[in-house]
C-alpha cells in the first residue's frame, strides 16, 4: 500500500497515458490524496498554459503536505 501524501494529475484527453489507468493506484493510497484531471491532452502540460495549471496545482499541494 502507498503511504504519505499523493497528488495525481492527469489529462482528460490523454491517449498515451489515460488517467483512468491510475485509478487503482489512487484507490490503494491511504491519504491524504487528491486526483485532479485537466481538460487537455498528453503533451499540453508542456505548453505555457498547461504548465501554469499543473504547477499551480502542484505548488498548492506541496504547500499543504510537505
CSV table of N, CA and C in Angstrom, one decimal:
chain,number,residue,atom,x,y,z
A,1,UNK,N,0.8,-1.2,0.0
A,1,UNK,CA,0.0,0.0,0.0
A,1,UNK,C,0.9,1.2,0.0
A,2,UNK,N,0.3,2.3,-0.4
A,2,UNK,CA,1.0,3.6,-0.6
A,2,UNK,C,0.7,4.4,0.7
A,3,UNK,N,1.7,4.9,1.3
A,3,UNK,CA,1.5,5.8,2.5
A,3,UNK,C,2.1,7.1,2.1
A,4,UNK,N,1.7,8.1,2.9
A,4,UNK,CA,2.1,9.5,2.6
A,4,UNK,C,1.1,10.2,1.7
A,5,UNK,N,1.4,11.5,1.5
A,5,UNK,CA,0.5,12.3,0.6
A,5,UNK,C,0.7,11.9,-0.8
A,6,UNK,N,-0.4,11.9,-1.6
A,6,UNK,CA,-0.3,11.5,-3.0
A,6,UNK,C,-1.2,12.5,-3.8
A,7,UNK,N,-0.6,13.1,-4.8
A,7,UNK,CA,-1.3,14.0,-5.7
A,7,UNK,C,-1.1,13.5,-7.1
A,8,UNK,N,-2.2,13.0,-7.7
A,8,UNK,CA,-2.2,12.6,-9.1
A,8,UNK,C,-2.8,13.6,-10.0
A,9,UNK,N,-2.1,13.9,-11.1
A,9,UNK,CA,-2.7,14.9,-12.1
A,9,UNK,C,-2.7,14.2,-13.4
A,10,UNK,N,-3.7,14.3,-14.1
A,10,UNK,CA,-3.8,13.7,-15.5
A,10,UNK,C,-4.5,14.5,-16.4
A,11,UNK,N,-4.5,14.1,-17.7
A,11,UNK,CA,-5.1,14.9,-18.8
A,11,UNK,C,-6.3,14.1,-19.2
A,12,UNK,N,-7.4,14.8,-19.3
A,12,UNK,CA,-8.7,14.1,-19.7
A,12,UNK,C,-8.6,13.6,-21.1
A,13,UNK,N,-7.9,14.2,-22.0
A,13,UNK,CA,-7.9,13.8,-23.4
A,13,UNK,C,-6.5,13.2,-23.7
A,14,UNK,N,-5.9,12.5,-22.8
A,14,UNK,CA,-4.6,11.8,-22.9
A,14,UNK,C,-4.8,10.4,-23.5
A,15,UNK,N,-4.3,10.2,-24.8
A,15,UNK,CA,-4.4,8.9,-25.4
A,15,UNK,C,-3.2,8.0,-25.1
A,16,UNK,N,-2.1,8.6,-24.6
A,16,UNK,CA,-0.9,7.8,-24.3
A,16,UNK,C,-0.9,7.3,-22.9
A,17,UNK,N,-1.4,8.0,-21.9
A,17,UNK,CA,-1.4,7.6,-20.5
A,17,UNK,C,-2.8,8.0,-20.0
A,18,UNK,N,-3.8,7.3,-20.3
A,18,UNK,CA,-5.2,7.7,-19.8
A,18,UNK,C,-5.2,7.7,-18.3
A,19,UNK,N,-5.8,8.8,-17.8
A,19,UNK,CA,-5.9,9.0,-16.3
A,19,UNK,C,-6.6,7.8,-15.6
A,20,UNK,N,-7.5,7.2,-16.3
A,20,UNK,CA,-8.3,6.1,-15.7
A,20,UNK,C,-7.4,4.9,-15.3
A,21,UNK,N,-6.2,4.8,-16.0
A,21,UNK,CA,-5.3,3.7,-15.7
A,21,UNK,C,-4.7,3.9,-14.3
A,22,UNK,N,-4.7,5.1,-13.7
A,22,UNK,CA,-4.1,5.3,-12.4
A,22,UNK,C,-5.1,5.2,-11.3
A,23,UNK,N,-6.3,4.8,-11.6
A,23,UNK,CA,-7.4,4.7,-10.6
A,23,UNK,C,-7.0,3.7,-9.5
A,24,UNK,N,-6.5,2.5,-9.8
A,24,UNK,CA,-6.1,1.5,-8.8
A,24,UNK,C,-5.0,2.1,-7.9
A,25,UNK,N,-4.0,2.8,-8.4
A,25,UNK,CA,-3.0,3.4,-7.5
A,25,UNK,C,-3.7,4.4,-6.6
A,26,UNK,N,-4.5,5.2,-7.1
A,26,UNK,CA,-5.2,6.2,-6.2
A,26,UNK,C,-6.0,5.5,-5.1
A,27,UNK,N,-6.7,4.5,-5.5
A,27,UNK,CA,-7.6,3.8,-4.5
A,27,UNK,C,-6.8,3.1,-3.4
A,28,UNK,N,-5.6,2.6,-3.7
A,28,UNK,CA,-4.7,2.0,-2.7
A,28,UNK,C,-4.0,2.9,-1.8
A,29,UNK,N,-3.9,4.2,-2.2
A,29,UNK,CA,-3.3,5.2,-1.3
A,29,UNK,C,-4.1,5.4,-0.1
A,30,UNK,N,-3.5,5.6,1.0
A,30,UNK,CA,-4.2,5.8,2.3
A,30,UNK,C,-4.5,7.2,2.5
A,31,UNK,N,-3.8,8.1,1.9
A,31,UNK,CA,-4.1,9.5,2.0
A,31,UNK,C,-3.1,10.2,3.0
A,32,UNK,N,-3.2,11.6,3.0
A,32,UNK,CA,-4.1,12.4,2.2
A,32,UNK,C,-3.8,12.2,0.7
A,33,UNK,N,-4.9,12.3,-0.1
A,33,UNK,CA,-4.7,12.1,-1.5
A,33,UNK,C,-5.7,13.0,-2.3
A,34,UNK,N,-5.3,13.3,-3.5
A,34,UNK,CA,-6.2,14.1,-4.3
A,34,UNK,C,-5.8,13.7,-5.8
A,35,UNK,N,-6.9,13.7,-6.6
A,35,UNK,CA,-6.8,13.4,-8.0
A,35,UNK,C,-7.4,14.6,-8.8
A,36,UNK,N,-6.6,15.1,-9.7
A,36,UNK,CA,-7.0,16.3,-10.5
A,36,UNK,C,-6.9,15.9,-11.9
A,37,UNK,N,-7.9,16.0,-12.7
A,37,UNK,CA,-7.9,15.8,-14.1
A,37,UNK,C,-8.1,17.1,-14.9
A,38,UNK,N,-7.3,17.4,-15.8
A,38,UNK,CA,-7.4,18.7,-16.6
A,38,UNK,C,-8.0,18.4,-18.0
A,39,UNK,N,-8.7,19.3,-18.5
A,39,UNK,CA,-9.4,19.1,-19.9
A,39,UNK,C,-8.4,19.4,-21.0
A,40,UNK,N,-7.3,18.6,-21.0
A,40,UNK,CA,-6.2,18.8,-22.0
A,40,UNK,C,-5.7,17.5,-22.5
A,41,UNK,N,-4.8,17.5,-23.5
A,41,UNK,CA,-4.2,16.3,-24.0
A,41,UNK,C,-2.8,16.0,-23.3
A,42,UNK,N,-2.2,14.9,-23.7
A,42,UNK,CA,-1.0,14.4,-23.1
A,42,UNK,C,0.1,15.5,-23.1
A,43,UNK,N,0.5,16.1,-24.2
A,43,UNK,CA,1.6,17.0,-24.3
A,43,UNK,C,1.2,18.4,-23.9
A,44,UNK,N,-0.1,18.7,-23.6
A,44,UNK,CA,-0.5,20.0,-23.3
A,44,UNK,C,0.0,20.5,-21.9
A,45,UNK,N,0.5,19.6,-21.0
A,45,UNK,CA,1.1,20.0,-19.8
A,45,UNK,C,2.4,20.8,-20.0
A,46,UNK,N,3.0,20.6,-21.2
A,46,UNK,CA,4.3,21.2,-21.5
A,46,UNK,C,4.1,22.5,-22.2
A,47,UNK,N,2.9,23.0,-22.5
A,47,UNK,CA,2.7,24.3,-23.0
A,47,UNK,C,2.7,25.3,-21.9
A,48,UNK,N,2.8,26.6,-22.2
A,48,UNK,CA,2.8,27.6,-21.1
A,48,UNK,C,1.5,27.5,-20.3
A,49,UNK,N,0.3,27.4,-20.9
A,49,UNK,CA,-0.9,27.3,-20.2
A,49,UNK,C,-1.0,26.1,-19.3
A,50,UNK,N,-0.6,24.9,-19.9
A,50,UNK,CA,-0.6,23.7,-19.2
A,50,UNK,C,0.3,23.7,-18.0
A,51,UNK,N,1.5,24.2,-18.2
A,51,UNK,CA,2.5,24.3,-17.2
A,51,UNK,C,2.0,25.2,-16.1
A,52,UNK,N,1.3,26.3,-16.4
A,52,UNK,CA,0.8,27.2,-15.4
A,52,UNK,C,-0.3,26.5,-14.5
A,53,UNK,N,-1.2,25.7,-15.2
A,53,UNK,CA,-2.2,25.0,-14.5
A,53,UNK,C,-1.6,23.9,-13.6
A,54,UNK,N,-0.7,23.1,-14.1
A,54,UNK,CA,-0.2,22.0,-13.3
A,54,UNK,C,0.7,22.4,-12.2
A,55,UNK,N,1.6,23.4,-12.5
A,55,UNK,CA,2.5,23.9,-11.5
A,55,UNK,C,1.8,24.6,-10.3
A,56,UNK,N,0.7,25.3,-10.6
A,56,UNK,CA,-0.1,26.0,-9.6
A,56,UNK,C,-0.8,24.9,-8.7
A,57,UNK,N,-1.3,23.9,-9.3
A,57,UNK,CA,-1.9,22.8,-8.6
A,57,UNK,C,-0.9,22.0,-7.7
A,58,UNK,N,0.3,21.7,-8.3
A,58,UNK,CA,1.3,21.0,-7.5
A,58,UNK,C,1.8,21.9,-6.4
A,59,UNK,N,2.1,23.2,-6.6
A,59,UNK,CA,2.6,24.1,-5.6
A,59,UNK,C,1.6,24.1,-4.4
A,60,UNK,N,0.3,24.2,-4.7
A,60,UNK,CA,-0.7,24.3,-3.6
A,60,UNK,C,-0.6,23.0,-2.8
A,61,UNK,N,-0.5,21.9,-3.5
A,61,UNK,CA,-0.4,20.6,-2.8
A,61,UNK,C,0.8,20.5,-1.9
A,62,UNK,N,2.0,20.9,-2.5
A,62,UNK,CA,3.2,20.8,-1.7
A,62,UNK,C,3.2,21.7,-0.5
A,63,UNK,N,2.6,22.9,-0.6
A,63,UNK,CA,2.5,23.8,0.5
A,63,UNK,C,1.7,23.2,1.6
A,64,UNK,N,0.7,22.4,1.3
A,64,UNK,CA,-0.2,21.8,2.3
A,64,UNK,C,0.5,20.6,2.9
A,65,UNK,N,1.2,19.8,2.2
A,65,UNK,CA,1.6,18.4,2.6
A,65,UNK,C,3.1,18.2,2.8
A,66,UNK,N,3.9,19.2,2.5
A,66,UNK,CA,5.4,19.0,2.7
A,66,UNK,C,5.8,19.8,3.9
